[in-house]
Amino acid sequence: IDGTGKTPAPELAELARMRNGPKAALATEGLETGVRDLLLWLHLQPAGDNPAKGVRAQQVLAALVRELETRYAHDASPKQLAAAAGMNANYLAQVFRRTYGCTIDQFLRRRRVEVARHLLLSTGLRVKEIAGMVGIADPQKFNKDFRSVEGCSPTEFRCRNMRRADP
């Protein structure tokens, strides 16, 4: 926050664009700081009969979700996110669940499985390698998470869907 009381959202957008360039590490660090600042800014906004507060909360959550969608391979617990924003973890979890219909952990699990599905069908990588790429180092946990979302193991998923693709 720059002291003017304005949200740092435009700066976050610029940092997000830089993430894929040569200064990716610096941009990622800036994004993490920016998201924390944005959440803190929202938290410090006056309460009361301010109808725009709900809109700002939704905008901040949307920015947070966009960040989680791209940084799915990194662990970010609700407690860590809330602490970084200076917010109560229960409040953040409640608002997230009310808005997106799932917990932050469920959201990350689904995103990781979504990326894993794509990698299973588009690459020849081993399941263990894919697990590591999506942020789950333990292959057993990866299998459990994948099965909870897809209803089958990653290997079964690949076999079933590769057979369908064959003529």
GROMACS .gro file of C-alpha atoms in nm:
model
  167
    1ILE     CA    1   0.000   0.000   0.000
    2ASP     CA    2   0.154   0.327  -0.107
    3GLY     CA    3   0.007   0.562   0.155
    4THR     CA    4  -0.254   0.704  -0.082
    5GLY     CA    5  -0.513   0.456   0.036
    6LYS     CA    6  -0.538   0.306  -0.312
    7THR     CA    7  -0.533  -0.067  -0.366
    8PRO     CA    8  -0.216  -0.215  -0.520
    9ALA     CA    9  -0.417  -0.429  -0.765
   10PRO     CA   10  -0.273  -0.269  -1.086
   11GLU     CA   11   0.080  -0.337  -0.963
   12LEU     CA   12  -0.016  -0.698  -0.894
   13ALA     CA   13  -0.137  -0.736  -1.250
   14GLU     CA   14   0.197  -0.605  -1.382
   15LEU     CA   15   0.391  -0.844  -1.157
   16ALA     CA   16   0.173  -1.133  -1.277
   17ARG     CA   17   0.267  -1.053  -1.637
   18MET     CA   18   0.638  -1.048  -1.543
   19ARG     CA   19   0.623  -1.394  -1.383
   20ASN     CA   20   0.706  -1.574  -1.706
   21GLY     CA   21   0.999  -1.352  -1.797
   22PRO     CA   22   1.364  -1.341  -1.696
   23LYS     CA   23   1.277  -1.177  -1.363
   24ALA     CA   24   1.033  -1.451  -1.261
   25ALA     CA   25   1.172  -1.500  -0.909
   26LEU     CA   26   1.159  -1.128  -0.836
   27ALA     CA   27   0.808  -1.102  -0.980
   28THR     CA   28   0.688  -1.399  -0.775
   29GLU     CA   29   0.827  -1.246  -0.456
   30GLY     CA   30   0.661  -0.917  -0.547
   31LEU     CA   31   0.331  -1.094  -0.612
   32GLU     CA   32   0.342  -1.267  -0.274
   33THR     CA   33   0.405  -0.935  -0.103
   34GLY     CA   34   0.140  -0.765  -0.313
   35VAL     CA   35  -0.125  -1.025  -0.232
   36ARG     CA   36  -0.046  -0.990   0.139
   37ASP     CA   37  -0.068  -0.611   0.110
   38LEU     CA   38  -0.393  -0.633  -0.082
   39LEU     CA   39  -0.548  -0.863   0.177
   40LEU     CA   40  -0.424  -0.640   0.458
   41TRP     CA   41  -0.563  -0.333   0.282
   42LEU     CA   42  -0.901  -0.501   0.257
   43HIS     CA   43  -0.889  -0.606   0.620
   44LEU     CA   44  -0.814  -0.251   0.734
   45GLN     CA   45  -1.100  -0.092   0.541
   46PRO     CA   46  -1.361   0.055   0.774
   47ALA     CA   47  -1.651  -0.171   0.860
   48GLY     CA   48  -2.006  -0.052   0.892
   49ASP     CA   49  -2.258   0.017   0.621
   50ASN     CA   50  -2.006   0.018   0.339
   51PRO     CA   51  -2.168  -0.176   0.052
   52ALA     CA   52  -1.844  -0.168  -0.147
   53LYS     CA   53  -1.662  -0.375   0.117
   54GLY     CA   54  -1.826  -0.695  -0.011
   55VAL     CA   55  -1.721  -0.605  -0.365
   56ARG     CA   56  -1.362  -0.545  -0.253
   57ALA     CA   57  -1.362  -0.874  -0.064
   58GLN     CA   58  -1.472  -1.055  -0.380
   59GLN     CA   59  -1.204  -0.878  -0.583
   60VAL     CA   60  -0.936  -0.974  -0.332
   61LEU     CA   61  -1.057  -1.334  -0.325
   62ALA     CA   62  -1.058  -1.342  -0.705
   63ALA     CA   63  -0.697  -1.218  -0.707
   64LEU     CA   64  -0.607  -1.478  -0.447
   65VAL     CA   65  -0.768  -1.756  -0.652
   66ARG     CA   66  -0.584  -1.645  -0.967
   67GLU     CA   67  -0.260  -1.665  -0.772
   68LEU     CA   68  -0.345  -2.007  -0.628
   69GLU     CA   69  -0.433  -2.132  -0.977
   70THR     CA   70  -0.088  -2.044  -1.106
   71ARG     CA   71   0.110  -2.138  -0.795
   72TYR     CA   72  -0.068  -2.467  -0.728
   73ALA     CA   73   0.263  -2.650  -0.680
   74HIS     CA   74   0.345  -2.442  -0.371
   75ASP     CA   75   0.183  -2.510  -0.037
   76ALA     CA   76  -0.026  -2.225   0.097
   77SER     CA   77  -0.234  -2.314   0.399
   78PRO     CA   78  -0.527  -2.098   0.505
   79LYS     CA   79  -0.338  -2.013   0.825
   80GLN     CA   80  -0.036  -1.890   0.629
   81LEU     CA   81  -0.251  -1.687   0.391
   82ALA     CA   82  -0.446  -1.534   0.678
   83ALA     CA   83  -0.133  -1.455   0.878
   84ALA     CA   84   0.028  -1.289   0.576
   85ALA     CA   85  -0.282  -1.073   0.538
   86GLY     CA   86  -0.317  -1.002   0.909
   87MET     CA   87  -0.660  -1.165   0.904
   88ASN     CA   88  -0.827  -1.429   1.113
   89ALA     CA   89  -0.780  -1.770   0.951
   90ASN     CA   90  -1.138  -1.873   1.028
   91TYR     CA   91  -1.275  -1.558   0.862
   92LEU     CA   92  -1.066  -1.608   0.548
   93ALA     CA   93  -1.170  -1.975   0.530
   94GLN     CA   94  -1.537  -1.883   0.579
   95VAL     CA   95  -1.538  -1.615   0.310
   96PHE     CA   96  -1.348  -1.837   0.067
   97ARG     CA   97  -1.585  -2.130   0.120
   98ARG     CA   98  -1.894  -1.912   0.093
   99THR     CA   99  -1.766  -1.761  -0.232
  100TYR     CA  100  -1.615  -2.068  -0.405
  101GLY     CA  101  -1.808  -2.355  -0.246
  102CYS     CA  102  -1.498  -2.535  -0.122
  103THR     CA  103  -1.210  -2.492   0.119
  104ILE     CA  104  -0.873  -2.356   0.007
  105ASP     CA  105  -0.726  -2.705   0.047
  106GLN     CA  106  -1.001  -2.858  -0.168
  107PHE     CA  107  -0.948  -2.587  -0.430
  108LEU     CA  108  -0.573  -2.661  -0.445
  109ARG     CA  109  -0.636  -3.039  -0.460
  110ARG     CA  110  -0.876  -2.997  -0.752
  111ARG     CA  111  -0.637  -2.764  -0.935
  112ARG     CA  112  -0.345  -3.002  -0.887
  113VAL     CA  113  -0.550  -3.295  -1.018
  114GLU     CA  114  -0.668  -3.085  -1.313
  115VAL     CA  115  -0.307  -3.013  -1.412
  116ALA     CA  116  -0.208  -3.376  -1.347
  117ARG     CA  117  -0.488  -3.500  -1.578
  118HIS     CA  118  -0.352  -3.281  -1.855
  119LEU     CA  119   0.005  -3.403  -1.798
  120LEU     CA  120  -0.104  -3.768  -1.783
  121LEU     CA  121  -0.269  -3.741  -2.123
  122SER     CA  122  -0.025  -3.510  -2.299
  123THR     CA  123   0.312  -3.640  -2.180
  124GLY     CA  124   0.487  -3.968  -2.120
  125LEU     CA  125   0.607  -3.862  -1.775
  126ARG     CA  126   0.588  -4.114  -1.494
  127VAL     CA  127   0.314  -4.066  -1.236
  128LYS     CA  128   0.576  -3.995  -0.967
  129GLU     CA  129   0.725  -3.714  -1.179
  130ILE     CA  130   0.384  -3.562  -1.239
  131ALA     CA  131   0.307  -3.577  -0.867
  132GLY     CA  132   0.620  -3.373  -0.794
  133MET     CA  133   0.540  -3.124  -1.070
  134VAL     CA  134   0.198  -3.048  -0.923
  135GLY     CA  135   0.334  -3.002  -0.572
  136ILE     CA  136   0.269  -3.339  -0.408
  137ALA     CA  137   0.603  -3.501  -0.326
  138ASP     CA  138   0.454  -3.819  -0.178
  139PRO     CA  139   0.326  -4.051  -0.455
  140GLN     CA  140   0.081  -4.221  -0.217
  141LYS     CA  141  -0.074  -3.888  -0.122
  142PHE     CA  142  -0.091  -3.796  -0.489
  143ASN     CA  143  -0.271  -4.123  -0.569
  144LYS     CA  144  -0.513  -4.065  -0.280
  145ASP     CA  145  -0.586  -3.705  -0.385
  146PHE     CA  146  -0.623  -3.802  -0.751
  147ARG     CA  147  -0.858  -4.088  -0.663
  148SER     CA  148  -1.069  -3.861  -0.438
  149VAL     CA  149  -1.128  -3.620  -0.727
  150GLU     CA  150  -1.135  -3.856  -1.030
  151GLY     CA  151  -1.259  -4.181  -0.877
  152CYS     CA  152  -0.963  -4.380  -1.011
  153SER     CA  153  -0.585  -4.390  -0.981
  154PRO     CA  154  -0.368  -4.176  -1.211
  155THR     CA  155  -0.247  -4.488  -1.393
  156GLU     CA  156  -0.604  -4.612  -1.449
  157PHE     CA  157  -0.703  -4.264  -1.572
  158ARG     CA  158  -0.418  -4.259  -1.823
  159CYS     CA  159  -0.493  -4.611  -1.950
  160ARG     CA  160  -0.867  -4.551  -1.990
  161ASN     CA  161  -0.826  -4.221  -2.168
  162MET     CA  162  -0.535  -4.325  -2.389
  163ARG     CA  163  -0.739  -4.623  -2.515
  164ARG     CA  164  -1.022  -4.387  -2.609
  165ALA     CA  165  -0.779  -4.174  -2.808
  166ASP     CA  166  -0.647  -4.473  -3.005
  167PRO     CA  167  -0.829  -4.542  -3.338
   0.00000   0.00000   0.00000
